[in-house]
PDB file of C-alpha atoms in Angstrom:
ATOM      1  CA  UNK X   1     -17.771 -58.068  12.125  1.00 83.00           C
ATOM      2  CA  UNK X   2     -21.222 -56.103  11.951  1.00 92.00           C
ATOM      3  CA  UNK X   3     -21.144 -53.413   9.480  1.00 93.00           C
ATOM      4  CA  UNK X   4     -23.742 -50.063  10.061  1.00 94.00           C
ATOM      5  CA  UNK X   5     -24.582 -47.648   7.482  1.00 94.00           C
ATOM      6  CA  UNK X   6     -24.680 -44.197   8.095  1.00 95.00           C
ATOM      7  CA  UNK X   7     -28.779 -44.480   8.351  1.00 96.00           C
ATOM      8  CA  UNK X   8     -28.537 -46.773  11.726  1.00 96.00           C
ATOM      9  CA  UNK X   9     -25.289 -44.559  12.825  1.00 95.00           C
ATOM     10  CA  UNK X  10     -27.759 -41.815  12.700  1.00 96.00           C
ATOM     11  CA  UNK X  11     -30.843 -42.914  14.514  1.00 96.00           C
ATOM     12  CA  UNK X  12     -28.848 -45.077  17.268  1.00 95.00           C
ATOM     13  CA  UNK X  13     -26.716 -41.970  18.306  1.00 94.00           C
ATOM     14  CA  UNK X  14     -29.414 -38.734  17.203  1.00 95.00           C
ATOM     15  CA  UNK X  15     -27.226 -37.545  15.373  1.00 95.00           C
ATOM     16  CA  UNK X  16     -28.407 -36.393  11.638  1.00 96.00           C
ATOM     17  CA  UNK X  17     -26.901 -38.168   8.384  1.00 96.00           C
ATOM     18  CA  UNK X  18     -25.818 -34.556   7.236  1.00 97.00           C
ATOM     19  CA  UNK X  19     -23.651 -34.197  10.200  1.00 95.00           C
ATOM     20  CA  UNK X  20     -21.989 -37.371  10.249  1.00 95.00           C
ATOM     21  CA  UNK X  21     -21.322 -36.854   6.829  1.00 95.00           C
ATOM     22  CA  UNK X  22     -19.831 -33.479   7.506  1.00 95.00           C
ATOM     23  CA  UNK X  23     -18.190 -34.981  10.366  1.00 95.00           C
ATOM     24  CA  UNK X  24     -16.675 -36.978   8.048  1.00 93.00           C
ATOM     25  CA  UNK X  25     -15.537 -34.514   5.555  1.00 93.00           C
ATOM     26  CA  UNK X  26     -14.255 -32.473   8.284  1.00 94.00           C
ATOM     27  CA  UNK X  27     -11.761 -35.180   9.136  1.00 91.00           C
ATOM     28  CA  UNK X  28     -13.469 -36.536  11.784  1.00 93.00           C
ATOM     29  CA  UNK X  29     -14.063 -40.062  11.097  1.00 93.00           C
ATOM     30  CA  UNK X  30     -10.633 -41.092   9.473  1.00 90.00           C
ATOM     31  CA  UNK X  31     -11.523 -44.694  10.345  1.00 89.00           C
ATOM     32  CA  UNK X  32     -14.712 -45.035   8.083  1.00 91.00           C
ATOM     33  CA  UNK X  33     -14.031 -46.777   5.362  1.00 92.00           C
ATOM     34  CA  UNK X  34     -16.152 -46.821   1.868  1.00 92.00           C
ATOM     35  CA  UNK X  35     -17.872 -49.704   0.382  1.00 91.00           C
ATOM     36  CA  UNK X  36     -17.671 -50.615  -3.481  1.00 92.00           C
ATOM     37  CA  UNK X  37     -20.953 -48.431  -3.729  1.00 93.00           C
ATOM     38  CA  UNK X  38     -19.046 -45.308  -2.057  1.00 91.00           C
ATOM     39  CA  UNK X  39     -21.360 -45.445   0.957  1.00 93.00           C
ATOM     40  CA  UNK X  40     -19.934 -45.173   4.134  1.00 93.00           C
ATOM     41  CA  UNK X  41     -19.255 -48.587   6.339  1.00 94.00           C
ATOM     42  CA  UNK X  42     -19.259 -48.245   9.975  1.00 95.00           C
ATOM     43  CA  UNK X  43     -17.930 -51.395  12.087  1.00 93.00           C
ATOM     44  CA  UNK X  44     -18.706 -51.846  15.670  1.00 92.00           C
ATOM     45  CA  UNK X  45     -15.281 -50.869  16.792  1.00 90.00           C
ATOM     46  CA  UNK X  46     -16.144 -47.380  15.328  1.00 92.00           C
ATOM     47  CA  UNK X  47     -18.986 -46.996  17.559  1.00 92.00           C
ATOM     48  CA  UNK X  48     -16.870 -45.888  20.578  1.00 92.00           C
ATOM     49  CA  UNK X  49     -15.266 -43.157  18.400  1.00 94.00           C
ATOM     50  CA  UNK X  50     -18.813 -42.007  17.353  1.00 95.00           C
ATOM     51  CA  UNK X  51     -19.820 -41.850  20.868  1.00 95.00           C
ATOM     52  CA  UNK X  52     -16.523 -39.448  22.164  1.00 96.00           C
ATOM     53  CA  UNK X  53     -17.215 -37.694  18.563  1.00 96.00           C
ATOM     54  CA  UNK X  54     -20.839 -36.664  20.089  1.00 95.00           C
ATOM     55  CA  UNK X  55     -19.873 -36.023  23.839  1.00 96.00           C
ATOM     56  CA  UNK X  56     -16.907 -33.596  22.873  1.00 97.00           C
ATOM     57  CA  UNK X  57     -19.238 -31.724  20.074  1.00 96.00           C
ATOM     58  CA  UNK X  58     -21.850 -31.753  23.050  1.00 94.00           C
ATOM     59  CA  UNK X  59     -18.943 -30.262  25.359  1.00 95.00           C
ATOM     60  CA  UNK X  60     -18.765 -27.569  22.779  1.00 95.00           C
ATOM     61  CA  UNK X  61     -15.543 -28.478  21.548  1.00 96.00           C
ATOM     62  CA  UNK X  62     -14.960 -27.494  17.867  1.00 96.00           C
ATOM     63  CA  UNK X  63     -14.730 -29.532  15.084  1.00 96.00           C
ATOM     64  CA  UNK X  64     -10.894 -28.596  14.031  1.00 95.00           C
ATOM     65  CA  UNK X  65     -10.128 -29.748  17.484  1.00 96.00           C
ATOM     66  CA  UNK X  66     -11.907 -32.721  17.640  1.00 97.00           C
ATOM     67  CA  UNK X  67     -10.517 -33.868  14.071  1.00 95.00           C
ATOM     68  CA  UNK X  68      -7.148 -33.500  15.741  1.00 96.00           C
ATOM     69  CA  UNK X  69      -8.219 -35.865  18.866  1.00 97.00           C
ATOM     70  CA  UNK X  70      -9.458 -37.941  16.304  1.00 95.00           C
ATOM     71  CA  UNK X  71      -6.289 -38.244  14.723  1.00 95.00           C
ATOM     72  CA  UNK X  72      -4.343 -39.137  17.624  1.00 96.00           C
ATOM     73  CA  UNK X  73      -6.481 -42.304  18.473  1.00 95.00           C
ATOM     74  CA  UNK X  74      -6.387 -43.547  14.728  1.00 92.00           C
ATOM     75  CA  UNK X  75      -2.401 -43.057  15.350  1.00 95.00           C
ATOM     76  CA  UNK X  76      -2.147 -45.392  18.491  1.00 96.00           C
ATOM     77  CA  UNK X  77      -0.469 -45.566  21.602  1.00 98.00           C
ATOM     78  CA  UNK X  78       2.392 -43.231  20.629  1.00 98.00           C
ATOM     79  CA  UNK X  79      -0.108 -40.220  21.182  1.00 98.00           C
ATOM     80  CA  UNK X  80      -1.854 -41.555  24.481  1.00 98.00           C
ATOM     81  CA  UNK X  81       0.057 -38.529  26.713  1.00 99.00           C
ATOM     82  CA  UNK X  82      -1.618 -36.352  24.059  1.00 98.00           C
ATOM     83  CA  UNK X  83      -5.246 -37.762  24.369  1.00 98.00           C
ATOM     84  CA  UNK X  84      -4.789 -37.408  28.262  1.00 99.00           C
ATOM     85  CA  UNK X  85      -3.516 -34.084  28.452  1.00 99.00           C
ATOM     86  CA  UNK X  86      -6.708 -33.160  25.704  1.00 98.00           C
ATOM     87  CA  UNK X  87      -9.141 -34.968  27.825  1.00 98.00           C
ATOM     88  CA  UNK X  88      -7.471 -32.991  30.859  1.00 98.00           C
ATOM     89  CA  UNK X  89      -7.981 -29.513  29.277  1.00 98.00           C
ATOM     90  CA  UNK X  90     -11.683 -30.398  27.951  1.00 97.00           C
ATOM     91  CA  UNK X  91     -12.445 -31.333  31.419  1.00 97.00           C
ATOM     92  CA  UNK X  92     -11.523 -28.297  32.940  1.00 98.00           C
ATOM     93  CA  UNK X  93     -12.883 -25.864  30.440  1.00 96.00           C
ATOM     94  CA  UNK X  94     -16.327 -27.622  30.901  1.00 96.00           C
ATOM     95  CA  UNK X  95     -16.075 -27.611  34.925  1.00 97.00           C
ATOM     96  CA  UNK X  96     -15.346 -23.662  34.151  1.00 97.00           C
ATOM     97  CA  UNK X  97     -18.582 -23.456  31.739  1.00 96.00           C
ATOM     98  CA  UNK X  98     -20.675 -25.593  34.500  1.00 97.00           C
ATOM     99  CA  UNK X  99     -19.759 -23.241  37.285  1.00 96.00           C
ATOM    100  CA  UNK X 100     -20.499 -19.978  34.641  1.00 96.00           C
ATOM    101  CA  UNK X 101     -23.834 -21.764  33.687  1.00 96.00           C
ATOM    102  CA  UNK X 102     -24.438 -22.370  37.611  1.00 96.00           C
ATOM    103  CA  UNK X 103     -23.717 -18.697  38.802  1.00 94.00           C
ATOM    104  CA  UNK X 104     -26.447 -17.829  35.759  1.00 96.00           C
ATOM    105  CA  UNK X 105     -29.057 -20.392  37.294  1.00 95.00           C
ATOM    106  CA  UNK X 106     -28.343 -18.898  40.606  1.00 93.00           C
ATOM    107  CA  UNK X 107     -29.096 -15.557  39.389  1.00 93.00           C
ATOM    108  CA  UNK X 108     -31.983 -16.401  37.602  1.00 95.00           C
ATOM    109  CA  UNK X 109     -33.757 -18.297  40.585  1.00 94.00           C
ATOM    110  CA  UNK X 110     -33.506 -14.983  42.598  1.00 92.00           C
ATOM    111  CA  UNK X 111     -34.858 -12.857  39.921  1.00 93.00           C
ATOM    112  CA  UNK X 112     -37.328 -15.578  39.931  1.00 94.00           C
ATOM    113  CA  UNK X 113     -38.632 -15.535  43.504  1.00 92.00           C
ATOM    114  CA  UNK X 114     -37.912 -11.321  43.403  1.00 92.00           C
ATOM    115  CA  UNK X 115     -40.962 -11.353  40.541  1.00 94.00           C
ATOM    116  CA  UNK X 116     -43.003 -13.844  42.416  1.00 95.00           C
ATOM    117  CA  UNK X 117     -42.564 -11.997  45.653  1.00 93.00           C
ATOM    118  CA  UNK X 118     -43.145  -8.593  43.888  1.00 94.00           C
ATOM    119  CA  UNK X 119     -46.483 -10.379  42.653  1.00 96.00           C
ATOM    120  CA  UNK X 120     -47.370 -11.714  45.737  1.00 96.00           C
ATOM    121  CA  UNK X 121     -47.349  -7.897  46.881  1.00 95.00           C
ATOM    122  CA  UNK X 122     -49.074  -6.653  43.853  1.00 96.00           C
ATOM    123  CA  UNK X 123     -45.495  -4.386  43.722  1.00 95.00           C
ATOM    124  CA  UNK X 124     -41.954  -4.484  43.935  1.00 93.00           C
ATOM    125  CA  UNK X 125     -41.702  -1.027  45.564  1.00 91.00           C
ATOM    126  CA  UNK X 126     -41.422  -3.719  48.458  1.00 90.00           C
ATOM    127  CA  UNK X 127     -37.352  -4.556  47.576  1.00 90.00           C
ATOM    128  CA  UNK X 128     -36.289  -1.044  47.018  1.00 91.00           C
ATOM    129  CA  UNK X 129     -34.169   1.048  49.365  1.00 89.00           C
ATOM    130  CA  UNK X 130     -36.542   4.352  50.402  1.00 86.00           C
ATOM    131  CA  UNK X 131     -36.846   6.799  47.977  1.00 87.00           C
ATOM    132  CA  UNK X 132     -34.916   4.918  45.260  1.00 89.00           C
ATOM    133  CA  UNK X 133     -35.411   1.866  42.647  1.00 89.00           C
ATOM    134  CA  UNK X 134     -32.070   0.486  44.318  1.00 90.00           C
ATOM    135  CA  UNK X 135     -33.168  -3.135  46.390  1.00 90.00           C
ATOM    136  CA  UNK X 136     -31.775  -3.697  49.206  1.00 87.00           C
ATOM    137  CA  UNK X 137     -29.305  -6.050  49.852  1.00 86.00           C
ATOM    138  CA  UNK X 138     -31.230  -7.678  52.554  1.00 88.00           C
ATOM    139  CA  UNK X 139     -33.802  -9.175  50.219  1.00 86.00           C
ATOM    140  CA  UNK X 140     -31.213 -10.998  48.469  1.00 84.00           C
ATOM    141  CA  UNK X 141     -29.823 -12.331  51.907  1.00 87.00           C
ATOM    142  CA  UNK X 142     -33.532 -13.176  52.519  1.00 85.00           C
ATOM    143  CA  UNK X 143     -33.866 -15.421  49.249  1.00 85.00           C
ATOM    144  CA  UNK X 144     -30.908 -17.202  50.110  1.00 84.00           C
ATOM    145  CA  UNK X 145     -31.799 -18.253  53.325  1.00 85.00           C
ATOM    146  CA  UNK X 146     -34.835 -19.343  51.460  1.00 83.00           C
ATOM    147  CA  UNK X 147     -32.879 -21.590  49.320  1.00 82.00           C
ATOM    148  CA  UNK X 148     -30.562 -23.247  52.210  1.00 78.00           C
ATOM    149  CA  UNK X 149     -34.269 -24.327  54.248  1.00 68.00           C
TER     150      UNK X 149
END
């Protein structure tokens, strides 16, 4: 079987040498094994471990966590209703951060066309409710009728 060093680990995946060697200190790699020379000896079944390593660090799920997950596939089928019911809650906290991150896009495309408008009109005076700085609600109803054309 192939054997990778922790150099062509780190420039196939993009991820630095330091953090897979952190990774691996941090108990995430408990299937790397050591050559005679110390250095660390990646096979090609580890390569689908280093891949769900990345995408749940990506996912912004910590490293303790991960280690854990990590642990439960070196241990074998015994923990597969533990792996599922991780993958489970991963995948709904991220659906959660995707539909915060969306609401923030949202929000930011209005303020977006409010500023381009306001530009457009050499003042934003244009949005506000008379006699205030308050705008009124219809421009926002406005730029979303923009966005369903």
């Amino acid at each position: 079987m192939k054997k990778f060093l922790i150099g062509e680990i780190s420039e196939r995946y993009g991820i630095s040498q330091d953090t897979l060697r952190y990774y691996d200190k941090a108990g995430l790699l408990p299937f790397v094994k050591k050559n005679s020379a110390g250095r660390r000896e990646f096979t090609e079944d580890d390569l689908g471990y280093i891949e769900v390593i990345d995408c749940l660090k990506r996912s912004g799920i910590a490293v303790k966590e991960i280690a854990k997950f990590m642990d439960w596939c070196v241990a074998g089928d015994s923990t597969l209703p533990q792996r599922y019911a991780f993958m489970t809650e991963q995948e709904a906290a991220l659906e959660q951060k995707i539909h915060e991150l969306q609401a923030q896009l949202d929000f930011l495309r209005w303020k977006k066309w409010y500023y381009q408008t306001a530009n457009e009109a050499g003042t934003e005076t244009i949005f506000f409710k008379a006699g205030t700085r308050q705008v009124d609600a219809k421009w926002h109803q406005k730029y979303l009728a923009t966005t369903r054309e």
